[in-house]
Structure formats: C-alpha cells, structure tokens
Amino acid sequence: MKPNPNAVSSSIVTRNIADITGDNGNVYEAIAVISKRANQLSVKLKEELNDRLAEFASTVDNLEEVFENREQIEVSKQYERMPKPTSLAIEEFLQGKVYYSTPEPEEIPVPRELF
C-alpha cells in the first residue's frame, strides 16, 4: 500500500484521543501500532530517496555535476516537503487501513512452591 502524501496535512493537527484508541479502547496499543507503521513508512521512504539520489552519485568532477546537484537538491526538497511518516501512519490508522492483531496472552505456569 503506497501512502498518499497529498491526503495528509503537513501541519500540526490536534487529535481526539477517542478516535485514536479505536475499538479496544487501549491508547497504548494504538500508539504502538501507529509507531510501528510510522517506522515501516520511514524505512520505505528513506530507501526510495536513497535510490533516487544514487542516480546522481559520480566519482568524476565536471561541469555537468553542477546541473546534477541542482536536480539532487530538488529531489531532496521534494522529500522534505512530504508529510512526516508519523502523520501518514496516523491517517492510515484512523482510516482503518492498518491491519494488526494482538496475540492472546500465554498462561504462565506457577511453580508449585508458591502454594
């Protein structure tokens, strides 16, 4: 699923905690899910940026490099203007686009000496 940066506000937005807690009402779980999704998006965007910037890598200094540096700067600025991965992750979470599951807690055996 490719994030849509145009659908997310790049400024600070106040959020209603009831919207974030979702169905289970656990704000900590919701924040953990959003955090993990933000990390996924961050890694993906960083790889994408590095791939685009790798095109500009050269070992020879010449006059064409000045023009390429301008292109490189434009690519970097484009990524800087994009919404932050955390904002994208919050929007995806609120729109129900993030799937997660919580494993059932395991029963821990109690040693017999405690009885």
CSV table of N, CA and C in Angstrom, one decimal, residues 4-89:
chain,number,residue,atom,x,y,z
A,4,ASN,N,-0.5,8.1,0.4
A,4,ASN,CA,-0.8,9.2,-0.4
A,4,ASN,C,-0.5,10.5,0.4
A,5,PRO,N,0.7,11.1,0.0
A,5,PRO,CA,1.1,12.3,0.8
A,5,PRO,C,0.2,13.5,0.6
A,6,ASN,N,-0.6,13.5,-0.5
A,6,ASN,CA,-1.5,14.6,-0.7
A,6,ASN,C,-2.7,14.6,0.2
A,7,ALA,N,-3.0,13.5,0.8
A,7,ALA,CA,-4.2,13.4,1.7
A,7,ALA,C,-3.9,13.7,3.1
A,8,VAL,N,-2.7,14.0,3.4
A,8,VAL,CA,-2.3,14.3,4.8
A,8,VAL,C,-1.8,15.7,5.0
A,9,SER,N,-2.3,16.3,6.0
A,9,SER,CA,-1.9,17.7,6.3
A,9,SER,C,-0.4,17.7,6.8
A,10,SER,N,0.4,18.6,6.3
A,10,SER,CA,1.8,18.7,6.8
A,10,SER,C,1.9,19.5,8.0
A,11,SER,N,0.9,20.2,8.5
A,11,SER,CA,1.0,21.0,9.7
A,11,SER,C,0.5,20.2,10.9
A,12,ILE,N,0.7,20.7,12.1
A,12,ILE,CA,0.3,20.1,13.3
A,12,ILE,C,-1.2,20.0,13.4
A,13,VAL,N,-1.8,18.9,13.8
A,13,VAL,CA,-3.2,18.7,13.9
A,13,VAL,C,-3.5,18.1,15.3
A,14,THR,N,-4.5,18.7,16.0
A,14,THR,CA,-4.9,18.2,17.3
A,14,THR,C,-5.8,17.0,17.0
A,15,ARG,N,-5.5,15.9,17.7
A,15,ARG,CA,-6.3,14.6,17.5
A,15,ARG,C,-7.2,14.4,18.7
A,16,ASN,N,-8.3,13.8,18.5
A,16,ASN,CA,-9.2,13.3,19.6
A,16,ASN,C,-8.7,11.9,20.0
A,17,ILE,N,-8.4,11.8,21.3
A,17,ILE,CA,-7.9,10.5,21.8
A,17,ILE,C,-8.9,9.4,21.6
A,18,ALA,N,-10.1,9.7,21.6
A,18,ALA,CA,-11.1,8.6,21.4
A,18,ALA,C,-11.1,8.1,20.0
A,19,ASP,N,-10.7,8.9,19.1
A,19,ASP,CA,-10.6,8.4,17.7
A,19,ASP,C,-9.4,7.5,17.6
A,20,ILE,N,-8.3,7.8,18.3
A,20,ILE,CA,-7.1,7.0,18.2
A,20,ILE,C,-7.2,5.7,18.9
A,21,THR,N,-7.9,5.7,20.1
A,21,THR,CA,-8.0,4.4,20.8
A,21,THR,C,-8.7,3.3,20.1
A,22,GLY,N,-9.6,3.7,19.2
A,22,GLY,CA,-10.2,2.7,18.3
A,22,GLY,C,-11.2,1.8,19.1
A,23,ASP,N,-11.3,0.6,18.6
A,23,ASP,CA,-12.4,-0.3,19.1
A,23,ASP,C,-12.0,-0.9,20.5
A,24,ASN,N,-10.8,-1.1,20.7
A,24,ASN,CA,-10.4,-1.8,22.0
A,24,ASN,C,-10.2,-0.8,23.2
A,25,GLY,N,-10.1,0.5,22.9
A,25,GLY,CA,-10.0,1.5,23.9
A,25,GLY,C,-8.7,1.6,24.6
A,26,ASN,N,-7.7,0.9,24.0
A,26,ASN,CA,-6.3,0.9,24.6
A,26,ASN,C,-5.5,1.9,23.9
A,27,VAL,N,-5.2,3.0,24.4
A,27,VAL,CA,-4.4,4.1,23.8
A,27,VAL,C,-3.0,3.6,23.6
A,28,TYR,N,-2.4,2.9,24.5
A,28,TYR,CA,-1.0,2.4,24.4
A,28,TYR,C,-0.8,1.5,23.2
A,29,GLU,N,-1.8,0.6,23.0
A,29,GLU,CA,-1.7,-0.3,21.9
A,29,GLU,C,-1.8,0.4,20.6
A,30,ALA,N,-2.7,1.4,20.5
A,30,ALA,CA,-2.9,2.2,19.3
A,30,ALA,C,-1.7,2.9,19.0
A,31,ILE,N,-1.0,3.5,20.0
A,31,ILE,CA,0.2,4.3,19.7
A,31,ILE,C,1.3,3.4,19.3
A,32,ALA,N,1.4,2.2,19.9
A,32,ALA,CA,2.4,1.2,19.5
A,32,ALA,C,2.2,0.8,18.0
A,33,VAL,N,1.0,0.6,17.6
A,33,VAL,CA,0.7,0.2,16.2
A,33,VAL,C,1.0,1.3,15.3
A,34,ILE,N,0.7,2.6,15.6
A,34,ILE,CA,1.0,3.7,14.8
A,34,ILE,C,2.5,3.9,14.7
A,35,SER,N,3.2,3.7,15.8
A,35,SER,CA,4.6,3.8,15.8
A,35,SER,C,5.3,2.8,14.9
A,36,LYS,N,4.9,1.6,14.9
A,36,LYS,CA,5.5,0.6,14.1
A,36,LYS,C,5.2,0.9,12.6
A,37,ARG,N,4.0,1.3,12.3
A,37,ARG,CA,3.6,1.7,10.9
A,37,ARG,C,4.5,2.9,10.5
A,38,ALA,N,4.7,3.9,11.3
A,38,ALA,CA,5.5,5.0,11.0
A,38,ALA,C,6.9,4.6,10.7
A,39,ASN,N,7.5,3.6,11.5
A,39,ASN,CA,8.8,3.1,11.2
A,39,ASN,C,8.9,2.4,9.9
A,40,GLN,N,7.8,1.7,9.5
A,40,GLN,CA,7.8,1.0,8.2
A,40,GLN,C,7.8,2.0,7.1
A,41,LEU,N,7.0,3.1,7.2
A,41,LEU,CA,6.9,4.1,6.2
A,41,LEU,C,8.2,4.9,6.1
A,42,SER,N,8.8,5.1,7.2
A,42,SER,CA,10.1,5.9,7.3
A,42,SER,C,11.2,5.1,6.5
A,43,VAL,N,11.3,3.8,6.8
A,43,VAL,CA,12.3,3.0,6.1
A,43,VAL,C,12.0,2.9,4.6
A,44,LYS,N,10.8,2.8,4.2
A,44,LYS,CA,10.4,2.7,2.8
A,44,LYS,C,10.7,4.0,2.1
A,45,LEU,N,10.4,5.2,2.7
A,45,LEU,CA,10.7,6.5,2.1
A,45,LEU,C,12.2,6.7,2.0
A,46,LYS,N,12.9,6.3,3.1
A,46,LYS,CA,14.4,6.5,3.1
A,46,LYS,C,15.0,5.7,1.9
A,47,GLU,N,14.6,4.5,1.8
A,47,GLU,CA,15.1,3.6,0.7
A,47,GLU,C,14.8,4.3,-0.7
A,48,GLU,N,13.6,4.7,-0.8
A,48,GLU,CA,13.1,5.4,-2.1
A,48,GLU,C,14.0,6.6,-2.4
A,49,LEU,N,14.2,7.4,-1.3
A,49,LEU,CA,15.1,8.6,-1.5
A,49,LEU,C,16.5,8.2,-1.8
A,50,ASN,N,17.1,7.3,-1.2
A,50,ASN,CA,18.4,6.8,-1.4
A,50,ASN,C,18.6,6.3,-2.9
A,51,ASP,N,17.6,5.6,-3.3
A,51,ASP,CA,17.6,5.1,-4.7
A,51,ASP,C,17.6,6.2,-5.7
A,52,ARG,N,16.8,7.2,-5.4
A,52,ARG,CA,16.7,8.4,-6.4
A,52,ARG,C,18.0,9.2,-6.3
A,53,LEU,N,18.6,9.3,-5.1
A,53,LEU,CA,19.8,10.1,-5.0
A,53,LEU,C,21.0,9.3,-5.5
A,54,ALA,N,21.0,8.0,-5.6
A,54,ALA,CA,22.1,7.1,-6.1
A,54,ALA,C,22.3,7.4,-7.6
A,55,GLU,N,21.3,7.9,-8.3
A,55,GLU,CA,21.4,8.2,-9.7
A,55,GLU,C,22.4,9.4,-9.9
A,56,PHE,N,22.5,10.2,-8.9
A,56,PHE,CA,23.4,11.4,-9.0
A,56,PHE,C,24.8,11.1,-8.5
A,57,ALA,N,25.1,10.0,-8.0
A,57,ALA,CA,26.4,9.7,-7.5
A,57,ALA,C,27.4,9.5,-8.6
A,58,SER,N,28.5,10.3,-8.5
A,58,SER,CA,29.6,10.2,-9.6
A,58,SER,C,30.9,10.4,-8.9
A,59,THR,N,31.9,9.8,-9.5
A,59,THR,CA,33.3,9.9,-9.0
A,59,THR,C,34.1,11.0,-9.7
A,60,VAL,N,33.5,11.5,-10.8
A,60,VAL,CA,34.2,12.5,-11.7
A,60,VAL,C,33.6,13.9,-11.4
A,61,ASP,N,34.5,14.9,-11.2
A,61,ASP,CA,34.0,16.2,-11.1
A,61,ASP,C,34.1,16.9,-12.4
A,62,ASN,N,32.9,17.4,-12.9
A,62,ASN,CA,32.9,18.1,-14.1
A,62,ASN,C,31.8,19.2,-14.1
A,63,LEU,N,31.6,19.9,-15.2
A,63,LEU,CA,30.7,21.0,-15.3
A,63,LEU,C,29.2,20.5,-15.2
A,64,GLU,N,29.0,19.3,-15.7
A,64,GLU,CA,27.6,18.7,-15.6
A,64,GLU,C,27.2,18.4,-14.2
A,65,GLU,N,28.2,18.3,-13.3
A,65,GLU,CA,27.9,18.0,-11.9
A,65,GLU,C,27.1,19.1,-11.3
A,66,VAL,N,27.3,20.3,-11.7
A,66,VAL,CA,26.6,21.5,-11.1
A,66,VAL,C,25.1,21.3,-11.4
A,67,PHE,N,24.8,21.0,-12.6
A,67,PHE,CA,23.4,20.8,-13.0
A,67,PHE,C,22.8,19.6,-12.3
A,68,GLU,N,23.5,18.5,-12.2
A,68,GLU,CA,23.0,17.3,-11.4
A,68,GLU,C,22.8,17.7,-10.0
A,69,ASN,N,23.7,18.5,-9.4
A,69,ASN,CA,23.5,18.9,-8.0
A,69,ASN,C,22.2,19.6,-7.8
A,70,ARG,N,21.8,20.5,-8.8
A,70,ARG,CA,20.5,21.1,-8.7
A,70,ARG,C,19.3,20.2,-8.7
A,71,GLU,N,19.4,19.2,-9.6
A,71,GLU,CA,18.4,18.1,-9.6
A,71,GLU,C,18.4,17.4,-8.3
A,72,GLN,N,19.5,17.1,-7.8
A,72,GLN,CA,19.6,16.4,-6.5
A,72,GLN,C,19.0,17.2,-5.4
A,73,ILE,N,19.2,18.5,-5.4
A,73,ILE,CA,18.6,19.3,-4.4
A,73,ILE,C,17.1,19.4,-4.5
A,74,GLU,N,16.6,19.4,-5.7
A,74,GLU,CA,15.2,19.4,-5.9
A,74,GLU,C,14.5,18.1,-5.4
A,75,VAL,N,15.2,17.0,-5.7
A,75,VAL,CA,14.7,15.7,-5.2
A,75,VAL,C,14.6,15.7,-3.7
A,76,SER,N,15.7,16.2,-3.0
A,76,SER,CA,15.8,16.3,-1.6
A,76,SER,C,14.7,17.2,-1.0
A,77,LYS,N,14.5,18.3,-1.7
A,77,LYS,CA,13.4,19.3,-1.2
A,77,LYS,C,12.0,18.7,-1.4
A,78,GLN,N,11.8,17.9,-2.4
A,78,GLN,CA,10.6,17.2,-2.6
A,78,GLN,C,10.2,16.3,-1.5
A,79,TYR,N,11.2,15.5,-1.0
A,79,TYR,CA,11.0,14.6,0.1
A,79,TYR,C,10.9,15.4,1.4
A,80,GLU,N,11.5,16.5,1.6
A,80,GLU,CA,11.4,17.3,2.8
A,80,GLU,C,10.0,17.9,2.9
A,81,ARG,N,9.4,18.2,1.8
A,81,ARG,CA,8.0,18.8,1.8
A,81,ARG,C,6.9,17.8,2.1
A,82,MET,N,7.3,16.5,1.9
A,82,MET,CA,6.3,15.5,2.1
A,82,MET,C,5.9,15.4,3.6
A,83,PRO,N,4.7,15.0,3.9
A,83,PRO,CA,4.3,14.8,5.3
A,83,PRO,C,5.2,13.8,6.0
A,84,LYS,N,5.4,13.9,7.3
A,84,LYS,CA,6.2,13.0,8.0
A,84,LYS,C,5.6,11.6,8.1
A,85,PRO,N,6.4,10.6,8.2
A,85,PRO,CA,5.9,9.2,8.3
A,85,PRO,C,4.9,9.0,9.5
A,86,THR,N,5.1,9.7,10.6
A,86,THR,CA,4.1,9.6,11.7
A,86,THR,C,2.8,10.2,11.3
A,87,SER,N,2.7,11.3,10.6
A,87,SER,CA,1.4,11.8,10.2
A,87,SER,C,0.7,10.9,9.2
A,88,LEU,N,1.5,10.3,8.3
A,88,LEU,CA,0.9,9.3,7.4
A,88,LEU,C,0.4,8.1,8.1
A,89,ALA,N,1.1,7.6,9.1
A,89,ALA,CA,0.7,6.4,9.9
A,89,ALA,C,-0.5,6.7,10.7
